[in-house]
PDB file of C-alpha atoms in Angstrom:
ATOM      1  CA  MET M  17       0.144  -0.330  -0.107  1.00 44.00           C
ATOM      2  CA  ASP M  18       1.071   3.405  -0.802  1.00 52.00           C
ATOM      3  CA  VAL M  19       2.729   5.502   1.898  1.00 58.00           C
ATOM      4  CA  LEU M  20      -0.786   8.588   0.878  1.00 66.00           C
ATOM      5  CA  GLY M  21      -3.219   5.539   1.578  1.00 63.00           C
ATOM      6  CA  PRO M  22      -4.669   3.071  -1.789  1.00 62.00           C
ATOM      7  CA  PRO M  23      -5.424   4.780  -4.647  1.00 67.00           C
ATOM      8  CA  ILE M  24      -8.668   6.710  -4.944  1.00 72.00           C
ATOM      9  CA  THR M  25     -10.236   7.186  -8.661  1.00 88.00           C
ATOM     10  CA  LEU M  26     -12.036  10.282  -9.554  1.00 94.00           C
ATOM     11  CA  GLU M  27     -14.301  10.403 -12.161  1.00 96.00           C
ATOM     12  CA  ALA M  28     -15.079  13.763 -14.379  1.00 98.00           C
ATOM     13  CA  LEU M  29     -18.184  15.069 -17.016  1.00 98.00           C
ATOM     14  CA  VAL M  30     -16.324  17.330 -19.895  1.00 98.00           C
ATOM     15  CA  ARG M  31     -18.124  18.716 -22.215  1.00 98.00           C
ATOM     16  CA  VAL M  32     -16.563  19.693 -25.347  1.00 97.00           C
ATOM     17  CA  ARG M  33     -16.633  21.792 -28.556  1.00 97.00           C
ATOM     18  CA  LEU M  34     -14.408  21.569 -31.573  1.00 96.00           C
ATOM     19  CA  VAL M  35     -12.743  23.930 -32.794  1.00 93.00           C
ATOM     20  CA  GLY M  36     -10.387  24.746 -35.884  1.00 86.00           C
ATOM     21  CA  GLY M  37     -11.698  22.617 -38.097  1.00 87.00           C
ATOM     22  CA  ALA M  38     -11.881  18.886 -36.203  1.00 89.00           C
ATOM     23  CA  GLU M  39     -14.010  16.850 -38.115  1.00 93.00           C
ATOM     24  CA  HIS M  40     -16.510  15.000 -35.573  1.00 95.00           C
ATOM     25  CA  GLU M  41     -14.838  10.661 -37.568  1.00 95.00           C
ATOM     26  CA  VAL M  42     -10.638  12.170 -36.497  1.00 95.00           C
ATOM     27  CA  PHE M  43     -11.903  13.076 -32.873  1.00 96.00           C
ATOM     28  CA  GLU M  44     -14.287  10.349 -31.917  1.00 97.00           C
ATOM     29  CA  LYS M  45     -11.058   7.665 -33.329  1.00 96.00           C
ATOM     30  CA  HIS M  46      -9.415  10.088 -30.556  1.00 95.00           C
ATOM     31  CA  LEU M  47     -12.627   8.720 -27.628  1.00 97.00           C
ATOM     32  CA  ARG M  48     -12.199   5.320 -28.055  1.00 97.00           C
ATOM     33  CA  ALA M  49      -7.901   5.159 -27.792  1.00 96.00           C
ATOM     34  CA  GLU M  50      -7.693   7.073 -24.632  1.00 95.00           C
ATOM     35  CA  PRO M  51      -8.336   4.957 -22.020  1.00 95.00           C
ATOM     36  CA  ALA M  52      -9.677   6.669 -19.595  1.00 96.00           C
ATOM     37  CA  VAL M  53     -12.754   7.447 -21.563  1.00 97.00           C
ATOM     38  CA  VAL M  54     -15.597   5.313 -20.501  1.00 96.00           C
ATOM     39  CA  ASP M  55     -18.639   6.775 -22.090  1.00 97.00           C
ATOM     40  CA  ALA M  56     -18.906   9.582 -24.440  1.00 98.00           C
ATOM     41  CA  TRP M  57     -22.191  11.566 -26.243  1.00 98.00           C
ATOM     42  CA  ARG M  58     -22.475  13.745 -29.779  1.00 97.00           C
ATOM     43  CA  LEU M  59     -24.176  16.071 -28.753  1.00 97.00           C
ATOM     44  CA  ALA M  60     -27.274  18.997 -30.035  1.00 96.00           C
ATOM     45  CA  GLY M  61     -26.443  22.792 -28.457  1.00 94.00           C
ATOM     46  CA  ASP M  62     -23.545  25.053 -27.411  1.00 94.00           C
ATOM     47  CA  CYS M  63     -21.574  21.952 -27.474  1.00 96.00           C
ATOM     48  CA  ASP M  64     -20.244  18.273 -29.854  1.00 97.00           C
ATOM     49  CA  TYR M  65     -19.783  15.752 -27.316  1.00 98.00           C
ATOM     50  CA  GLU M  66     -20.046  15.482 -23.882  1.00 98.00           C
ATOM     51  CA  VAL M  67     -17.512  12.521 -22.366  1.00 98.00           C
ATOM     52  CA  ARG M  68     -16.977  10.794 -19.319  1.00 98.00           C
ATOM     53  CA  LEU M  69     -13.438  10.230 -17.605  1.00 97.00           C
ATOM     54  CA  THR M  70     -12.609   8.310 -14.953  1.00 96.00           C
ATOM     55  CA  CYS M  71      -8.823   8.832 -13.720  1.00 95.00           C
ATOM     56  CA  ARG M  72      -6.713   7.429 -10.462  1.00 92.00           C
ATOM     57  CA  ALA M  73      -4.863  11.114  -9.800  1.00 92.00           C
ATOM     58  CA  LEU M  74      -5.465  14.926 -10.590  1.00 92.00           C
ATOM     59  CA  ALA M  75      -2.575  14.719 -12.898  1.00 93.00           C
ATOM     60  CA  ASP M  76      -4.244  11.604 -15.139  1.00 94.00           C
ATOM     61  CA  LEU M  77      -7.586  13.385 -15.769  1.00 95.00           C
ATOM     62  CA  ASP M  78      -5.023  17.050 -16.163  1.00 96.00           C
ATOM     63  CA  SER M  79      -2.889  14.705 -19.480  1.00 96.00           C
ATOM     64  CA  ALA M  80      -7.200  12.789 -19.906  1.00 96.00           C
ATOM     65  CA  VAL M  81      -8.076  16.960 -20.576  1.00 96.00           C
ATOM     66  CA  ASN M  82      -5.287  17.885 -22.410  1.00 96.00           C
ATOM     67  CA  GLU M  83      -5.298  14.544 -24.757  1.00 95.00           C
ATOM     68  CA  LEU M  84      -8.857  16.013 -25.436  1.00 95.00           C
ATOM     69  CA  ARG M  85      -7.760  19.804 -26.383  1.00 95.00           C
ATOM     70  CA  HIS M  86      -5.223  18.197 -28.497  1.00 92.00           C
ATOM     71  CA  ALA M  87      -7.249  16.181 -30.513  1.00 92.00           C
ATOM     72  CA  GLY M  88      -8.809  19.532 -31.203  1.00 88.00           C
ATOM     73  CA  GLY M  89     -11.371  20.440 -28.728  1.00 86.00           C
ATOM     74  CA  HIS M  90     -12.568  23.471 -26.826  1.00 96.00           C
ATOM     75  CA  THR M  91     -12.866  21.678 -23.019  1.00 96.00           C
ATOM     76  CA  SER M  92     -15.563  22.200 -19.737  1.00 97.00           C
ATOM     77  CA  THR M  93     -14.223  19.963 -16.898  1.00 97.00           C
ATOM     78  CA  THR M  94     -16.973  19.266 -14.666  1.00 97.00           C
ATOM     79  CA  LEU M  95     -15.351  16.982 -11.223  1.00 96.00           C
ATOM     80  CA  VAL M  96     -18.563  14.027 -10.029  1.00 95.00           C
ATOM     81  CA  LEU M  97     -18.184  14.455  -6.534  1.00 94.00           C
ATOM     82  CA  HIS M  98     -21.464  11.647  -6.114  1.00 92.00           C
ATOM     83  CA  ARG M  99     -23.098   8.885  -8.490  1.00 88.00           C
ATOM     84  CA  VAL M 100     -27.004   9.106  -7.676  1.00 92.00           C
ATOM     85  CA  PRO M 101     -28.465   4.918  -6.833  1.00 91.00           C
ATOM     86  CA  LEU M 102     -31.642   6.161  -9.649  1.00 91.00           C
ATOM     87  CA  ASP M 103     -32.404   1.520  -8.440  1.00 85.00           C
ATOM     88  CA  ASP M 104     -35.671   2.403  -6.460  1.00 75.00           C
ATOM     89  CA  ARG M 105     -37.148   3.915  -8.959  1.00 70.00           C
TER      90      ARG M 105
END
């Protein structure tokens, strides 16, 4: 075990707007290749995609978000604090 305790898992939702002539097909290929990406949705509205990332540390999250930017997107990132269970509906 690490001196600082067990590794944590961070979850983030990243809204992406493609810029600079980035193409959807190329961006989606990048999403499939990025290990931190666990879900992604192509959207209509203010942004083009919402991407769900899971990472072990803030440095990993920073790296994954930077990869999304380098793939042609302007990003806005929100950290998930708690998932609300909806099983009892």
